[in-house]
JSON list of C-alpha atoms in Angstrom, two decimals:
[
{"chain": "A", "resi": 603, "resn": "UNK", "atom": "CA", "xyz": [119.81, 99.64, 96.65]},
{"chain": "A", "resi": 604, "resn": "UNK", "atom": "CA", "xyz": [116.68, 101.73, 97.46]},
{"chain": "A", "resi": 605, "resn": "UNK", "atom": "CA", "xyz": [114.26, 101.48, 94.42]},
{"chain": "A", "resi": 606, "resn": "UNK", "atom": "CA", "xyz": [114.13, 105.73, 95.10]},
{"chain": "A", "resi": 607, "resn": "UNK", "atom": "CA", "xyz": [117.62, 105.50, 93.50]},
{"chain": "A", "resi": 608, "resn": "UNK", "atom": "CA", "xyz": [119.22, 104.89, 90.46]},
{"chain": "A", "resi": 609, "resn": "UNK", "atom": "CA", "xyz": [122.21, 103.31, 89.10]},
{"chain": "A", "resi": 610, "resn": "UNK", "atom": "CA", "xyz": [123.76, 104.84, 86.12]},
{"chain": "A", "resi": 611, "resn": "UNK", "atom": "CA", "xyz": [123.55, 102.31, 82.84]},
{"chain": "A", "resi": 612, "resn": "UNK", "atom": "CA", "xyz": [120.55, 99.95, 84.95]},
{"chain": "A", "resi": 613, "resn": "UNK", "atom": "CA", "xyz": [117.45, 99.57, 83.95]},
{"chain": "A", "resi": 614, "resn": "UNK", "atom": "CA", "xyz": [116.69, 97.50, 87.10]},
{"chain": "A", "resi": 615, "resn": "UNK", "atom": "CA", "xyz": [115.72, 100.61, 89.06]},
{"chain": "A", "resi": 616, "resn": "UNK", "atom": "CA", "xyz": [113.51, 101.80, 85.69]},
{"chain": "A", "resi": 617, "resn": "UNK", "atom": "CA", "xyz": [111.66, 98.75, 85.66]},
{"chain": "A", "resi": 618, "resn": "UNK", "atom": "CA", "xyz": [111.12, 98.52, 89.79]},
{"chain": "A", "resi": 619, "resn": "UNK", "atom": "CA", "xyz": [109.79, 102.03, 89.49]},
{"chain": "A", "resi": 620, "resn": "UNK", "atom": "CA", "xyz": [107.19, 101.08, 86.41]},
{"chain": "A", "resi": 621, "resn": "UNK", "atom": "CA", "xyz": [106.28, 97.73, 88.78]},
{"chain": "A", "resi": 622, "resn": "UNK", "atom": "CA", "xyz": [106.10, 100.14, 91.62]},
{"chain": "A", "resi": 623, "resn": "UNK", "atom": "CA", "xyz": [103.67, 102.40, 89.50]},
{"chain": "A", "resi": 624, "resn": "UNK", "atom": "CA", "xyz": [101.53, 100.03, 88.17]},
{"chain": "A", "resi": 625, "resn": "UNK", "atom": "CA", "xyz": [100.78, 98.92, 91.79]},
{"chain": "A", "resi": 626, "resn": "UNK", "atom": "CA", "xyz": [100.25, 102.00, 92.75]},
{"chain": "A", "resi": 627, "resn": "UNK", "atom": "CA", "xyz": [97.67, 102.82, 90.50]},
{"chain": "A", "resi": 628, "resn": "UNK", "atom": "CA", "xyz": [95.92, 98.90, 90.90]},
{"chain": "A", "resi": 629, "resn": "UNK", "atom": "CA", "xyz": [95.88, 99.76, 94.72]},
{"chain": "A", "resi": 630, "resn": "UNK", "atom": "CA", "xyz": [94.44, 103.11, 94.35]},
{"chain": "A", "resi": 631, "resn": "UNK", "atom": "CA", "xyz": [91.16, 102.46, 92.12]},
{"chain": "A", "resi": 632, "resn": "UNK", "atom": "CA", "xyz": [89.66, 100.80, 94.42]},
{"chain": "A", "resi": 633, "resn": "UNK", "atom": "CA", "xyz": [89.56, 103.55, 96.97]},
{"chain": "A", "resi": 634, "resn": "UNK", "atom": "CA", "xyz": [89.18, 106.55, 94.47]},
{"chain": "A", "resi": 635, "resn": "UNK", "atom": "CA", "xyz": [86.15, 104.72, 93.30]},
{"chain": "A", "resi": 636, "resn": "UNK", "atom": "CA", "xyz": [84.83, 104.16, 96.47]},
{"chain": "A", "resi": 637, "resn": "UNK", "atom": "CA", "xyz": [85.45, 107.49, 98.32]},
{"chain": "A", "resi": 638, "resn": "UNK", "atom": "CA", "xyz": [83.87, 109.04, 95.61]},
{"chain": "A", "resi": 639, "resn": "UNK", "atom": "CA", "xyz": [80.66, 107.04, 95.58]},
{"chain": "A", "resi": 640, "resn": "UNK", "atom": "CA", "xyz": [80.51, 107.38, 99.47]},
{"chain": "A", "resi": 641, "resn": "UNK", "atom": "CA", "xyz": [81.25, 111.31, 98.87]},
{"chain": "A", "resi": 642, "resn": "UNK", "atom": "CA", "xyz": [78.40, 111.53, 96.26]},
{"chain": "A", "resi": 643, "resn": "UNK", "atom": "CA", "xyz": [75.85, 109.55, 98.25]},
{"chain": "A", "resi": 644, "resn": "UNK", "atom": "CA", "xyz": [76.01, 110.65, 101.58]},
{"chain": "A", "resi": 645, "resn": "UNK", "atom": "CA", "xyz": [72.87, 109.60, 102.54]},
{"chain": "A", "resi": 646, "resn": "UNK", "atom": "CA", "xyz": [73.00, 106.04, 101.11]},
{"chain": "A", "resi": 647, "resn": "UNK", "atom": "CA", "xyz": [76.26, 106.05, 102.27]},
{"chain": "A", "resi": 648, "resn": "UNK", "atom": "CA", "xyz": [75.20, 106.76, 106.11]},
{"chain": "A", "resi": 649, "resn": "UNK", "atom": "CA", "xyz": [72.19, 104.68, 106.13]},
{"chain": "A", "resi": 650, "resn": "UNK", "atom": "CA", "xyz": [74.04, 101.82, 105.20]},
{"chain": "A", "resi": 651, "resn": "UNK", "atom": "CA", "xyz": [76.97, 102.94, 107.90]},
{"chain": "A", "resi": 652, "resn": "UNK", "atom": "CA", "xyz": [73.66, 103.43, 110.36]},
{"chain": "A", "resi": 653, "resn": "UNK", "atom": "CA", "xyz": [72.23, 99.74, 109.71]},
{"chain": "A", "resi": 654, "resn": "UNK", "atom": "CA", "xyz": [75.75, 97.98, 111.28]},
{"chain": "A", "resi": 655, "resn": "UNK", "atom": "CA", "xyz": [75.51, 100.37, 114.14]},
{"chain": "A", "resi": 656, "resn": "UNK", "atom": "CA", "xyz": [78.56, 102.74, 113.68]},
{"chain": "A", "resi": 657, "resn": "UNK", "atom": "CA", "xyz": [78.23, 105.96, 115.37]},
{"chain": "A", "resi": 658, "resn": "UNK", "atom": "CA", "xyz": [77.51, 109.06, 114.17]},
{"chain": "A", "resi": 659, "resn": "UNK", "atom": "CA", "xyz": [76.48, 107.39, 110.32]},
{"chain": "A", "resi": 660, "resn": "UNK", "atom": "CA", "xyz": [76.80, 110.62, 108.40]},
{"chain": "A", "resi": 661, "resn": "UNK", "atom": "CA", "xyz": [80.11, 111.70, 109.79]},
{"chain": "A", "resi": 662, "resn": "UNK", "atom": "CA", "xyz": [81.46, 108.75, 109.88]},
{"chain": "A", "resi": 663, "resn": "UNK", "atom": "CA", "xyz": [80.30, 108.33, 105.80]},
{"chain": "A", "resi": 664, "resn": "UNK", "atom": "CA", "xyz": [82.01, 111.82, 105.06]},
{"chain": "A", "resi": 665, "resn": "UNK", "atom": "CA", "xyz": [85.34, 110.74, 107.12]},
{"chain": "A", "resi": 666, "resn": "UNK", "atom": "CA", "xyz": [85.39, 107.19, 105.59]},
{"chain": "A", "resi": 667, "resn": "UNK", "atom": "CA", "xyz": [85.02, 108.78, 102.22]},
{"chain": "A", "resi": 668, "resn": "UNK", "atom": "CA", "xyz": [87.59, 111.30, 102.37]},
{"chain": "A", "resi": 669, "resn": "UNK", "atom": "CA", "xyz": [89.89, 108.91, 103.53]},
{"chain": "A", "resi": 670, "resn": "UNK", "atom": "CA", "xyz": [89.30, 106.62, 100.73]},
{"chain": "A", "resi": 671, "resn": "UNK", "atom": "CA", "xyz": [89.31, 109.16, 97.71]},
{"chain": "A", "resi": 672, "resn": "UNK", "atom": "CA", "xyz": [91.81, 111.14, 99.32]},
{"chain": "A", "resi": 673, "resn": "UNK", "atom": "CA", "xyz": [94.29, 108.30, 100.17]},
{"chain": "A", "resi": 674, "resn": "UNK", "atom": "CA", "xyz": [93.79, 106.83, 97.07]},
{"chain": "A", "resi": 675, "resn": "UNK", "atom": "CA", "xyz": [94.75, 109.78, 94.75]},
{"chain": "A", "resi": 676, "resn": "UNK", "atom": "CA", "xyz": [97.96, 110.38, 97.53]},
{"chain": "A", "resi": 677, "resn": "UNK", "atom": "CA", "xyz": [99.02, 106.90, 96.48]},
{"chain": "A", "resi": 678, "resn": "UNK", "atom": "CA", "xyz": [97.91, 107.29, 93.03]},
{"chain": "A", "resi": 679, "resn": "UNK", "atom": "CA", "xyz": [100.72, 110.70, 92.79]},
{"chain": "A", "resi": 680, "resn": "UNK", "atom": "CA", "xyz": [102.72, 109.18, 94.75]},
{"chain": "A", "resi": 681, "resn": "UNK", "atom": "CA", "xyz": [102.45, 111.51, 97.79]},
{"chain": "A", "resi": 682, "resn": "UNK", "atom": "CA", "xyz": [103.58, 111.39, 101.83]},
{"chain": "A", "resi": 683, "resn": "UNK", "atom": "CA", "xyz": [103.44, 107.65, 100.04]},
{"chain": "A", "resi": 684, "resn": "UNK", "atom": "CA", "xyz": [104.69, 105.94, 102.77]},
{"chain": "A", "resi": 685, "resn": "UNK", "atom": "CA", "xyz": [102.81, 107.65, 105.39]},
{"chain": "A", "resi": 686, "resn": "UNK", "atom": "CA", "xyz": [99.63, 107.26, 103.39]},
{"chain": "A", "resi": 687, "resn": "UNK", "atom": "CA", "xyz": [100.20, 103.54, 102.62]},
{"chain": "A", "resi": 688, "resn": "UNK", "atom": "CA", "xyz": [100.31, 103.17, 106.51]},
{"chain": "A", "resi": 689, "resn": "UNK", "atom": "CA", "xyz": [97.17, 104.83, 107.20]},
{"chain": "A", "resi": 690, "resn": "UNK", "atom": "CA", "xyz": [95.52, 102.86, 104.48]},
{"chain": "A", "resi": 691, "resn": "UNK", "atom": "CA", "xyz": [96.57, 99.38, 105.47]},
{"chain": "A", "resi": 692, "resn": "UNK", "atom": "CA", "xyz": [95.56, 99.82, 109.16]},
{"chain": "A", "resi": 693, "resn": "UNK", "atom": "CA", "xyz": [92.47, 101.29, 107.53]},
{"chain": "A", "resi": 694, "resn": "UNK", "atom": "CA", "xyz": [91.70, 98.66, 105.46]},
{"chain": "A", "resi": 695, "resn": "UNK", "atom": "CA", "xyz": [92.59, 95.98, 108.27]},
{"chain": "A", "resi": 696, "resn": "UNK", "atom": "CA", "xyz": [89.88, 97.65, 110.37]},
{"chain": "A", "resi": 697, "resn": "UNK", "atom": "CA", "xyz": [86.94, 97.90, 107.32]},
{"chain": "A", "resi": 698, "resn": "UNK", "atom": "CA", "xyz": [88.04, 94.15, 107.73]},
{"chain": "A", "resi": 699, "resn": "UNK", "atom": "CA", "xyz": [87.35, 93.50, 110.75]},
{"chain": "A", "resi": 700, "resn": "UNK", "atom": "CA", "xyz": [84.13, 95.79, 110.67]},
{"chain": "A", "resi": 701, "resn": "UNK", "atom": "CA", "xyz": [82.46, 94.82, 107.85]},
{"chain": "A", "resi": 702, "resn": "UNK", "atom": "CA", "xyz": [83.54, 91.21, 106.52]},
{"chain": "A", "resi": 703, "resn": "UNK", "atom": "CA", "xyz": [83.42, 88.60, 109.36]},
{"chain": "A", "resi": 704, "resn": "UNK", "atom": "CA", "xyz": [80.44, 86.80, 108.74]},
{"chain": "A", "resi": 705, "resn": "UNK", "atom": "CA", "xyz": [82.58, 84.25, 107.77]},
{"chain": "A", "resi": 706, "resn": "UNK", "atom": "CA", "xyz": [80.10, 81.58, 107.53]},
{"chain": "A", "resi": 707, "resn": "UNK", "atom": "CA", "xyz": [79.10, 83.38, 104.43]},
{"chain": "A", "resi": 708, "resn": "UNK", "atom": "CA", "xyz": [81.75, 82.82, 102.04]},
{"chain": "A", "resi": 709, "resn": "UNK", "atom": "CA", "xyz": [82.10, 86.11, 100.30]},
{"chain": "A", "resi": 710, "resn": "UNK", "atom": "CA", "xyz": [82.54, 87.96, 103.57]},
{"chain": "A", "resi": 711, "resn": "UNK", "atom": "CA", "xyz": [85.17, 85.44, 103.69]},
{"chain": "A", "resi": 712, "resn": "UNK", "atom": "CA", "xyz": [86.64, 86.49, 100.52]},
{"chain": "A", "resi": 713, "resn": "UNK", "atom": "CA", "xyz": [86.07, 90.43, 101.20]},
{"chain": "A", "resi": 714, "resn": "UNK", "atom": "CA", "xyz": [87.96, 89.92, 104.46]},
{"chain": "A", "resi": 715, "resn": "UNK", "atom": "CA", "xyz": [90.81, 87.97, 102.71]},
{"chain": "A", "resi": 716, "resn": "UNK", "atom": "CA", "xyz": [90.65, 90.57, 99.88]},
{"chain": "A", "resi": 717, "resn": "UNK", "atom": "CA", "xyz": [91.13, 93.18, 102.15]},
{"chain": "A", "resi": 718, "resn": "UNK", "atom": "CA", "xyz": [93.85, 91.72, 103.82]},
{"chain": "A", "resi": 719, "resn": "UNK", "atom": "CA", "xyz": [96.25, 91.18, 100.52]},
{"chain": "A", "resi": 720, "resn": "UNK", "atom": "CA", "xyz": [95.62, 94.72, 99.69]},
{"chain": "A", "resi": 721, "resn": "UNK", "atom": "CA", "xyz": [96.85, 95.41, 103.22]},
{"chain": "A", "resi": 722, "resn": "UNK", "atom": "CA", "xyz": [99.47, 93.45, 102.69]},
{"chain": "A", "resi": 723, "resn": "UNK", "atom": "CA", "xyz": [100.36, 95.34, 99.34]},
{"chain": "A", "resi": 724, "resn": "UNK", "atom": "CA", "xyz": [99.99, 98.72, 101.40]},
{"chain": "A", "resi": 725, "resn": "UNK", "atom": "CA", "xyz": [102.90, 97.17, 103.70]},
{"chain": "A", "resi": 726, "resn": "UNK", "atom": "CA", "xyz": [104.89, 96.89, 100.84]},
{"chain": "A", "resi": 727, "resn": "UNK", "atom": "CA", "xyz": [104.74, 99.67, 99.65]},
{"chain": "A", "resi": 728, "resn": "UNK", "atom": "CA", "xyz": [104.85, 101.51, 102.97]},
{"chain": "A", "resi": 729, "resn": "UNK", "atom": "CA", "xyz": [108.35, 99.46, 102.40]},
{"chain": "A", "resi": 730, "resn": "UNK", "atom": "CA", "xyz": [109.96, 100.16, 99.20]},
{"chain": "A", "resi": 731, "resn": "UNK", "atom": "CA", "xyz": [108.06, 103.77, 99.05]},
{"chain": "A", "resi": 732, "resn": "UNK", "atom": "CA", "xyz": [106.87, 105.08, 95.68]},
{"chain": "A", "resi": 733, "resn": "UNK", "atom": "CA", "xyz": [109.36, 104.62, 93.27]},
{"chain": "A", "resi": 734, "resn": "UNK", "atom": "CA", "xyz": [111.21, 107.01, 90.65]},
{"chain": "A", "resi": 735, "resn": "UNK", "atom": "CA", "xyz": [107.78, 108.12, 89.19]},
{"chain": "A", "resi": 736, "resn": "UNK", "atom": "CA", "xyz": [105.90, 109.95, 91.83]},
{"chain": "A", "resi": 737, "resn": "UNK", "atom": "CA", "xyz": [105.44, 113.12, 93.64]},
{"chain": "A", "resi": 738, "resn": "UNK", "atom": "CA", "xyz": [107.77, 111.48, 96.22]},
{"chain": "A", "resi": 739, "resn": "UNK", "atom": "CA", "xyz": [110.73, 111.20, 94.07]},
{"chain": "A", "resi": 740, "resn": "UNK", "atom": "CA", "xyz": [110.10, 115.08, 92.58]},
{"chain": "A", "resi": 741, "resn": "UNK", "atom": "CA", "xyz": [110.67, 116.68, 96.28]},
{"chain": "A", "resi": 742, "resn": "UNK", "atom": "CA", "xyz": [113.32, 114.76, 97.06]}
]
């Protein structure tokens, strides 16, 4: 049974879509928060983007920023959920791989790791989709 669905006299697919909704909003926080702090410090934002040596520091700020606050409201409503969940668990792979590997230095170890579980919790929900109380589930 899809957890999009429900089954008349469960509560099963109730309480999947409340677990699926708490997720949700645990997963998006994090990139609301920080797409919004990029978007309202562009120039902090891009001089710290400039000092690793990514291209094109202010556009790639703005981009980077939008994606985060952006994605993370989608997946907040639950909206193009599963599409969005995609984009943000390749995206959140790469950060990975961009910003965290000095691995010598244990909390680039643990950013790395960190931003591999919420990958992972992307995937999943990329999976299941967004439950009975989104966006998602309104359309259809």
């Amino acid at each position: 049974m899809s957890t999009n669905t429900s089954v008349a006299g469960s509560g099963t697919t109730s309480n999947a879509s409340a677990t699926i909704l708490l997720g949700r909003v645990l997963l998006s926080v994090i990139f609301v928060l920080s797409g919004f702090g990029k978007l309202t410090a562009i120039a902090g934002t891009a001089g710290y983007f400039g000092s690793m040596g990514l291209p094109l520091p202010t556009v790639t700020a703005i981009v980077v920023g939008l994606i985060e606050l952006l994605g993370g409201l989608a997946i907040l409503i639950g909206f193009q959920t599963r599409i969005t969940a995609w984009v943000l668990a390749v995206f959140t792979v790469a950060t990975a791989l961009v910003a965290h590997t000095g691995w010598a230095d244990q909390m680039q170890m643990i950013s790395f790791m960190k931003n591999l579980a919420i990958a992972g919790g992307f995937l999943v929900l990329a999976s299941s989709g967004a439950g009975a109380y989104s966006v998602d589930a309104r359309r259809g």
